[in-house]
CSV table of C-alpha atoms in Angstrom, one decimal:
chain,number,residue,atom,x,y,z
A,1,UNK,CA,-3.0,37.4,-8.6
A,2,UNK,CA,-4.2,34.0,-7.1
A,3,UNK,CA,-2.2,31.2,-6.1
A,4,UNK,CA,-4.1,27.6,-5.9
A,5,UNK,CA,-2.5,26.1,-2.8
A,6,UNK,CA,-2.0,22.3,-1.9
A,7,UNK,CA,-2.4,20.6,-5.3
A,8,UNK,CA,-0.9,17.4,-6.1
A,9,UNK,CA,2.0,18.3,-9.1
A,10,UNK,CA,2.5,16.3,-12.1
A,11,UNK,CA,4.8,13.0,-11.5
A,12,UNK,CA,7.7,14.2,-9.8
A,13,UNK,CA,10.1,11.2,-11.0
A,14,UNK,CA,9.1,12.1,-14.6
A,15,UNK,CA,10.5,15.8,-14.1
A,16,UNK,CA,13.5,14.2,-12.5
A,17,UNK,CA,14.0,12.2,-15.9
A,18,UNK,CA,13.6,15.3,-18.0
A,19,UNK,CA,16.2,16.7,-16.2
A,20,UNK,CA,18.7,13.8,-16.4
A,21,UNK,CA,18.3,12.2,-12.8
A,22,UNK,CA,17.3,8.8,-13.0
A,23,UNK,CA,14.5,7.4,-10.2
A,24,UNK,CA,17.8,5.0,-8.6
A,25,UNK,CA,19.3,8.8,-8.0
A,26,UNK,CA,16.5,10.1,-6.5
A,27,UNK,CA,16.2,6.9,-3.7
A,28,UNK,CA,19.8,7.6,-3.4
A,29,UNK,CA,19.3,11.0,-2.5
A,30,UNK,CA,16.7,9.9,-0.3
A,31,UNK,CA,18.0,7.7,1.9
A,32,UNK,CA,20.9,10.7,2.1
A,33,UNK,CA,17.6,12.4,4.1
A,34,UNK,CA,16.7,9.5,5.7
A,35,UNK,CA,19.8,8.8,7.1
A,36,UNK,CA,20.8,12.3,7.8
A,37,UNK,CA,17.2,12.5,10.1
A,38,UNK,CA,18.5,9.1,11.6
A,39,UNK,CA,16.2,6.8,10.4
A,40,UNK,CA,18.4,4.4,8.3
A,41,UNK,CA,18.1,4.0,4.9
A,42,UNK,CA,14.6,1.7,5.2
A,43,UNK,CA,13.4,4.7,5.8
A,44,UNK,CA,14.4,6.2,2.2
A,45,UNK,CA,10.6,5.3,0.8
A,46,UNK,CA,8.6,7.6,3.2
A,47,UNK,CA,11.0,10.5,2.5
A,48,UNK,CA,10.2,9.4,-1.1
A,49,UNK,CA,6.7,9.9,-0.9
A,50,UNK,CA,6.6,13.2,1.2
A,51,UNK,CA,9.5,14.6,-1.4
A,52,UNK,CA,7.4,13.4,-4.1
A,53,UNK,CA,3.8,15.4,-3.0
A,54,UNK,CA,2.0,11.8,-2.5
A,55,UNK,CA,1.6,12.2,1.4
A,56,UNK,CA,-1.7,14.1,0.8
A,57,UNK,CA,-1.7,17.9,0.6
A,58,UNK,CA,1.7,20.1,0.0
A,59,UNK,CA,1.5,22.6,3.1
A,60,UNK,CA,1.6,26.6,1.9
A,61,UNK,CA,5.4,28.1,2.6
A,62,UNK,CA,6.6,31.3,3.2
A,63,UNK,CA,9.7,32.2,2.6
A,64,UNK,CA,10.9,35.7,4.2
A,65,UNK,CA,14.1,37.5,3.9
A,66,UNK,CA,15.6,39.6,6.3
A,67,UNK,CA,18.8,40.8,7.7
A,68,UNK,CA,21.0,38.0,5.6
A,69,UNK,CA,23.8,37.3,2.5
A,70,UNK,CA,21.1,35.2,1.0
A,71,UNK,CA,24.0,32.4,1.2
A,72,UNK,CA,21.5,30.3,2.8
A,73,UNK,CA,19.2,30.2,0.1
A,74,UNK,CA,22.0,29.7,-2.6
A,75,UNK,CA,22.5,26.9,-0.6
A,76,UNK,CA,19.8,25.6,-0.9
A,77,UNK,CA,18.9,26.5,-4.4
A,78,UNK,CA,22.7,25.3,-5.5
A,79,UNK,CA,22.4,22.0,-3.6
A,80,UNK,CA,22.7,18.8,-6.2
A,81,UNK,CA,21.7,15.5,-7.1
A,82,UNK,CA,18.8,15.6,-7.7
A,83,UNK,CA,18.0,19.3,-8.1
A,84,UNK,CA,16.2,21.0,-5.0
A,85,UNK,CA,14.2,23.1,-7.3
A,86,UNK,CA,12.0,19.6,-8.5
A,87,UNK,CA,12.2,18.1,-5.1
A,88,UNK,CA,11.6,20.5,-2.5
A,89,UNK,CA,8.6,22.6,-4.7
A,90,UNK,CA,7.3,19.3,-4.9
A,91,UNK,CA,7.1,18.6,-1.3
A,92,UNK,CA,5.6,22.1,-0.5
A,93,UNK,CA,3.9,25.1,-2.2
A,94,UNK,CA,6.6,27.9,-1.6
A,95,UNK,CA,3.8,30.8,-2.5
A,96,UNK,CA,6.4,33.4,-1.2
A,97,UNK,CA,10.0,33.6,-1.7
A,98,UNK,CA,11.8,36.9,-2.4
A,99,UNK,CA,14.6,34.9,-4.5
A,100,UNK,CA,13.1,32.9,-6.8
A,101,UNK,CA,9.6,34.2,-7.0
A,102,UNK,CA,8.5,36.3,-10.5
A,103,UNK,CA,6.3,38.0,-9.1
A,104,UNK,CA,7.3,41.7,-7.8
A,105,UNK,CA,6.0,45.3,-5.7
A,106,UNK,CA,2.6,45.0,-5.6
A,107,UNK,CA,2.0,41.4,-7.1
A,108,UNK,CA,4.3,39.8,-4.5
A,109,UNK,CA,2.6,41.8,-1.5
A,110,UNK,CA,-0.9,40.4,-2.7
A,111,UNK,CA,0.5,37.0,-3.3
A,112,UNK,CA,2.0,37.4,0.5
A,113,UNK,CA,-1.1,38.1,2.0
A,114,UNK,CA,-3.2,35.7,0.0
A,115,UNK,CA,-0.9,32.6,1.3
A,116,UNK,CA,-1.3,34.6,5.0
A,117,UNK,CA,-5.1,34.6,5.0
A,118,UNK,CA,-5.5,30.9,3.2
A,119,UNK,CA,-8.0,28.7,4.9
A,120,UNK,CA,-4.8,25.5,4.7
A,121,UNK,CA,-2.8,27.8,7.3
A,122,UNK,CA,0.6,28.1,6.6
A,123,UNK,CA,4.2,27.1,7.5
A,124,UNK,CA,7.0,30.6,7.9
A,125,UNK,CA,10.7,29.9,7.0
A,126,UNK,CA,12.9,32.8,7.8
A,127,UNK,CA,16.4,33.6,7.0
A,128,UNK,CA,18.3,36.3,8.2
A,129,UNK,CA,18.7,38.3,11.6
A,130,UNK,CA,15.9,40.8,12.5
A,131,UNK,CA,17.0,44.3,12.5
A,132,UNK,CA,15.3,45.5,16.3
A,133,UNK,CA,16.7,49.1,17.1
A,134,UNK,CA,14.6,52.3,17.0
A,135,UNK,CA,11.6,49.6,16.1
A,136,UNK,CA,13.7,48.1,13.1
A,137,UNK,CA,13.9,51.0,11.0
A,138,UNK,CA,17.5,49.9,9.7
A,139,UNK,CA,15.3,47.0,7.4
A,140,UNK,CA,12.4,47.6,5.5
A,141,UNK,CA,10.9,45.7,2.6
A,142,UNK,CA,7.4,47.0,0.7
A,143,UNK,CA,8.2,49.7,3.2
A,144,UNK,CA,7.2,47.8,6.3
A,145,UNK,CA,9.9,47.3,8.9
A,146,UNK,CA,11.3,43.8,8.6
A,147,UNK,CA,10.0,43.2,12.2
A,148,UNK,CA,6.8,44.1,11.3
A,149,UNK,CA,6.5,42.2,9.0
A,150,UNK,CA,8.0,38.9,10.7
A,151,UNK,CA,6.0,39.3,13.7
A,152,UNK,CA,2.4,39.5,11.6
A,153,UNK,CA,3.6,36.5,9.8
A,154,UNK,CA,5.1,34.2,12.2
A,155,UNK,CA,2.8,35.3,14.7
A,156,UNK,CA,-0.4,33.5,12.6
A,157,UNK,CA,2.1,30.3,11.0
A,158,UNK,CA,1.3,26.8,11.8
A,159,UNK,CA,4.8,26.0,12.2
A,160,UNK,CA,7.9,28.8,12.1
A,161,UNK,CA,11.5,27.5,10.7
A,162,UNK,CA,14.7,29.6,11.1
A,163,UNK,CA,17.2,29.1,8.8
A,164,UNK,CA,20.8,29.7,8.7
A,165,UNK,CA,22.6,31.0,12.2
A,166,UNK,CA,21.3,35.0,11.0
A,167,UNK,CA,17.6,33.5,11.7
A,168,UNK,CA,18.6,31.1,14.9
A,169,UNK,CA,20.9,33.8,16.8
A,170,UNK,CA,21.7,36.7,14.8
A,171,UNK,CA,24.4,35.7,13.1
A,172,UNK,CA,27.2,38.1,11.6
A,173,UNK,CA,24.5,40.6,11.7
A,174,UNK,CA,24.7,40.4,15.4
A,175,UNK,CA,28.4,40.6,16.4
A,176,UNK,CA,29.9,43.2,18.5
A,177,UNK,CA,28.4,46.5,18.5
A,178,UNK,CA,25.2,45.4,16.6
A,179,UNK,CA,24.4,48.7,15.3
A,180,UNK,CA,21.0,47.7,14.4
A,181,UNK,CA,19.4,45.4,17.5
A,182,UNK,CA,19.6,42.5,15.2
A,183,UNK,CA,18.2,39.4,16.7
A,184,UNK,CA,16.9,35.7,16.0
A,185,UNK,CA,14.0,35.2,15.5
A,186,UNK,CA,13.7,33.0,19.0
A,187,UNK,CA,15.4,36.0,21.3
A,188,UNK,CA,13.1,38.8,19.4
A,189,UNK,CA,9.3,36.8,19.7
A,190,UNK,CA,9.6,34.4,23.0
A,191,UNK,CA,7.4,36.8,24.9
A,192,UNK,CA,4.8,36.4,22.5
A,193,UNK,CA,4.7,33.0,22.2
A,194,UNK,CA,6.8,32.3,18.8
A,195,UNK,CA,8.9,29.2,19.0
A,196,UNK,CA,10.8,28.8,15.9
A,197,UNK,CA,12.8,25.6,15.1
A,198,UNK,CA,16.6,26.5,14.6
A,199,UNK,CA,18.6,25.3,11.8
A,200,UNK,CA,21.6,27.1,12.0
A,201,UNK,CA,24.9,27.0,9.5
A,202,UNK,CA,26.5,29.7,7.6
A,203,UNK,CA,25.2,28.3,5.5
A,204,UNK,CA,22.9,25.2,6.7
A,205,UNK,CA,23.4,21.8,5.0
A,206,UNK,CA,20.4,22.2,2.7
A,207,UNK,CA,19.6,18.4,3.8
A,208,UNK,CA,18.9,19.3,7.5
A,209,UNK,CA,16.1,21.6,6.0
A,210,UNK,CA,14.8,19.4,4.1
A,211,UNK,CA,15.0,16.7,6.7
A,212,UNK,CA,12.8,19.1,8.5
A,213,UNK,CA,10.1,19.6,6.5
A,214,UNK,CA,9.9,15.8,5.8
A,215,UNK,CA,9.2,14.9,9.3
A,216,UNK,CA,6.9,18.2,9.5
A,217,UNK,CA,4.8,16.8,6.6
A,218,UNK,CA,4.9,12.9,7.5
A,219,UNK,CA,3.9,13.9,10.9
A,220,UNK,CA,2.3,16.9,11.2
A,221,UNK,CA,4.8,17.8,14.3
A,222,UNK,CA,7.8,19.5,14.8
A,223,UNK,CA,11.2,17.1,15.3
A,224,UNK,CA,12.1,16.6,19.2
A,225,UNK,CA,14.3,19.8,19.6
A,226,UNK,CA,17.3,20.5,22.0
A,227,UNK,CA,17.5,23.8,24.7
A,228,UNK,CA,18.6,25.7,21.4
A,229,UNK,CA,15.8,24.6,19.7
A,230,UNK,CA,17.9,23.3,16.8
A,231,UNK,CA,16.3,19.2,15.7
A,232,UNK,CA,18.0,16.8,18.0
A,233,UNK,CA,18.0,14.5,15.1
A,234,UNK,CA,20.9,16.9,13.6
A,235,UNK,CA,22.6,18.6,16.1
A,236,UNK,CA,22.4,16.0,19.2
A,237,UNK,CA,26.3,15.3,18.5
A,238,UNK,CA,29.2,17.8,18.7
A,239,UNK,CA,31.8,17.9,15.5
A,240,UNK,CA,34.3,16.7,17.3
A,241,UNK,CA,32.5,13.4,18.2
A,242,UNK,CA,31.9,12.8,14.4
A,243,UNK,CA,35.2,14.4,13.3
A,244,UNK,CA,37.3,11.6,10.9
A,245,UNK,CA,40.8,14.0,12.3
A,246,UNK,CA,39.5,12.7,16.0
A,247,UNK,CA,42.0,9.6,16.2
A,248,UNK,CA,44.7,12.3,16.0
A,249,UNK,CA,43.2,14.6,18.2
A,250,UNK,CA,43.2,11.4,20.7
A,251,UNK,CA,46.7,10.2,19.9
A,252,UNK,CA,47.9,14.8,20.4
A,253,UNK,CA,49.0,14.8,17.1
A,254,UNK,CA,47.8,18.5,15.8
A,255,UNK,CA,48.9,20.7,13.3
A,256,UNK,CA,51.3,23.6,13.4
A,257,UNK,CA,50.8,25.5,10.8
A,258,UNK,CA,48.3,25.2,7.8
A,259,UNK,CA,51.7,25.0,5.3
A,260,UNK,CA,53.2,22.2,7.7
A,261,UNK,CA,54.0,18.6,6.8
A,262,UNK,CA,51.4,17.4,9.7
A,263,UNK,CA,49.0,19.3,7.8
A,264,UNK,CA,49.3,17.7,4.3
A,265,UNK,CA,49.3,14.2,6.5
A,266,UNK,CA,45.5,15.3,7.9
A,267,UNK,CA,46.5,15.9,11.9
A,268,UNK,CA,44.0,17.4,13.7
A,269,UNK,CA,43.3,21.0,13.5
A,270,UNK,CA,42.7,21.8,17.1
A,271,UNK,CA,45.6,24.3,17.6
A,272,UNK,CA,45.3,26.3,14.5
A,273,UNK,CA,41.4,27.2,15.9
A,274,UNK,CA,39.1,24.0,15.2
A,275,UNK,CA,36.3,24.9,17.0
A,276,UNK,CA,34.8,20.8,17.1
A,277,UNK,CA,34.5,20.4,20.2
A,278,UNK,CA,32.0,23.1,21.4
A,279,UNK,CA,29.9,22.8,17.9
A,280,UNK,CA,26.7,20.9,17.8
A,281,UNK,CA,26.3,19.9,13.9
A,282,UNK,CA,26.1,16.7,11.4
A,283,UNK,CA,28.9,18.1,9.1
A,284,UNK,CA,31.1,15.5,9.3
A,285,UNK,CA,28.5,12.7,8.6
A,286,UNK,CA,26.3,14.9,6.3
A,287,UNK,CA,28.5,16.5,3.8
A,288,UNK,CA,27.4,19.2,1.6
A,289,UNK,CA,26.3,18.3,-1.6
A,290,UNK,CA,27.7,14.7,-0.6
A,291,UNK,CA,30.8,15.7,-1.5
A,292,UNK,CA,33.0,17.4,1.7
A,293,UNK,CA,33.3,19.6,4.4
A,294,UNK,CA,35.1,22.3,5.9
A,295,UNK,CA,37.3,19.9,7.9
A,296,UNK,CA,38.0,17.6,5.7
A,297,UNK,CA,38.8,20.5,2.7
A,298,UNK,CA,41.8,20.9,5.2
A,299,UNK,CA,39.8,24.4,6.9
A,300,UNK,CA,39.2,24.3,10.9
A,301,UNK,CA,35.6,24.0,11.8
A,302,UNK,CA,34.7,28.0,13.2
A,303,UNK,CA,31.5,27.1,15.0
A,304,UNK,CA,29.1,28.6,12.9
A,305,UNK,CA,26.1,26.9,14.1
A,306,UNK,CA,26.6,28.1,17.6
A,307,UNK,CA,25.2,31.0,18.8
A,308,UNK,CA,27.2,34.1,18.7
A,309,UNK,CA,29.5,32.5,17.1
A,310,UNK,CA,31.1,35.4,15.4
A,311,UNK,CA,32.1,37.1,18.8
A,312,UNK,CA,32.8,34.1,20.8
A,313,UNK,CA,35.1,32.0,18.5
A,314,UNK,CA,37.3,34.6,17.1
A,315,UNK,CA,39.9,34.8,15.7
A,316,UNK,CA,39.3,31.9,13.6
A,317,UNK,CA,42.8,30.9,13.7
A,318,UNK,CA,43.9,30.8,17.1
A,319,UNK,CA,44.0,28.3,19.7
C-alpha cells in the first residue's frame, strides 16, 4: 500500500460548501485560531491559507495511540463549525491514525513505516500515557511494546506533539500506584533527546492543536514554549486570571453548595474545589466548540491540564 505524501487537495472551500459551511464560516472559524494563538483576528487569512493546504507542501503526520480513552481524539474528531475532518486533513497528510484510518494489521504497519522512511520527514502526534514497567509489556500494538514503538518513531520525527494530559504527564494512567510505569512522553525520552510540545486537557480544546500545527506549518518552528513545554501562546495565563466568576472571587462571594442559591446566581466556585488558580489553560477565553466550558456549565475547573493532576487535585470537590 502506498501513500502519495504532500499533495495539494482539491479546493478546500468547495468541500466546505458541499458540506453546508459557507466560506464567511470558515474565516469565522479562523479568526477563532487566530485569536486563540494570539494573533488578533488580522491574522485570520494566514490561518486560512495554512488550513486550506495553499502554504506549499502539507507535512506527513502520524498519529499514535497509546495508554489513553481516545477522548482526545473524539475531541477532536467531534469538534464543529466547520468540520475538523475537511480542515485539519487539509492542512496535513495524517498517513497514520489508528482511529480513523481504513486501513488495518498488516496494511496499517506498512503504511506506518512508509510515512517513517519518507524522504518529506515527518511530524509524531501522540496521545496517551506510555506504559514503562517491565519494558512496557502492559501495552502492545502489532505486538510491539507501545514504548517501542514511540521511541522508534519520535526518536526520527521532525517535530513530536503530545496531546491530551495522558501524552504531556501521564495523565489518569499515571495516578497513584501506577501499576504500569506509565509516563509522558517528555519524562520517558528527555535522556535521549526527545522534546515533545505539550498540549494537555482531558480533553484538549481541539483549537490549541490546531493552533499548533498552524504556526508549525506557517513557520516551520515550534511555538515559544513555557518550563512545561505546553505553547505559551495558550497556556501563558492561569484560569483564574481569565475566569468570568473572578469579580466574585474578588468581592469573597463563593458558593456553598452546588444546590445553593449563590450557585444559581454564578458565585465563584472556589470552595466547592475550583482548581483556577493553579491551572495554566485558555478555557475561559477559548471555549469548546465555541459554545462553553466547564466553569461556566456551573462545574469547578479540576486542573486537568496540570501535571499530576489526578493525584494532586483530589478530591474534586473539596476546598
Amino acid at each position: 500500500m502506498r501513500f502519495e505524501v504532500g499533495l495539494a487537495k482539491d479546493d478546500v472551500e468547495k468541500r466546505l460548501a458541499d458540506r453546508g459551511i459557507s466560506r464567511r464560516q470558515f474565516l469565522k472559524y479562523c479568526t477563532a485560531v487566530a485569536v486563540a494563538m494570539g494573533m488578533g483576528p488580522a491574522f485570520a487569512p494566514q490561518v486560512a491559507e495554512a488550513l486550506s493546504g495553499k502554504s506549499g507542501k502539507r507535512p506527513n503526520v502520524i498519529y499514535l495511540h497509546n495508554a489513553e480513552c481516545t477522548g482526545c481524539s473524539e475531541a477532536l474528531l467531534r469538534s464543529t463549525d466547520p468540520l475538523i475532518d475537511v480542515l485539519l486533513l487539509d492542512a496535513v497528510n495524517m498517513v497514520y491514525q489508528e482511529t480513523i484510518m481504513a486501513a488495518a494489521g498488516e496494511a496499517a504497519e506498512a503504511a506506518l513505516h512508509e510515512a517513517m522512511n519518507s524522504p518529506d520527514g515527518y511530524v509524531a502526534i501522540i496521545e496517551g500515557a506510555i506504559p514503562t514497567l517491565e519494558n512496557g509489556i502492559y501495552g502492545k500494538i502489532g505486538n510491539r511494546t507501545m514504548l517501542e514503538t514511540s521511541r522508534e518513531v519520535l526518536g526520527r520525527a521532525k517535530a513530536v506533539i503530545a496531546y491530551g494530559t495522558c501524552a504531556c504527564f501521564g495523565g489518569i494512567q499515571a495516578a497513584a500506584p501506577n501499576p504500569t510505569g506509565a509516563k509522558g512522553v517528555n519524562d520517558c525520552f528527555r535522556q535521549e533527546g526527545i522534546r515533545a510540545i505539550n498540549i494537555p486537557g482531558c480533553p484538549p480544546n481541539p483549537l490549541n492543536i490546531v493552533g499548533t500545527i498552524v504556526h508549525y506549518i506557517k513557520t516551520g518552528t515550534v511555538p515559544e514554549l513555557d518550563e512545561l513545554s505546553r505553547p505559551q501562546m495558550f497556556f501563558a495565563k492561569s484560569v483564574h486570571d481569565q475566569c468570568e466568576r473572578r469579580p466574585h472571587f474578588e468581592a469573597g462571594r463563593f458558593v456553598p453548595s452546588f444546590d445553593s442559591d449563590e450557585a444559581r446566581q454564578g458565585w465563584c466556585l472556589y470552595h466547592v474545589g475550583c482548581q483556577g488558580p493553579s491551572t495554566y489553560n485558555n478555557c475561559p477565553k477559548v471555549l469548546f466548540n465555541g459554545v462553553n466550558w466547564p466553569v461556566g456549565a456551573g462545574h469547578p475547573c479540576i486542573g486537568c491540564s496540570e501535571p499530576n493532576f489526578w493525584d494532586r487535585m483530589t478530591p474534586f470537590y473539596s476546598r
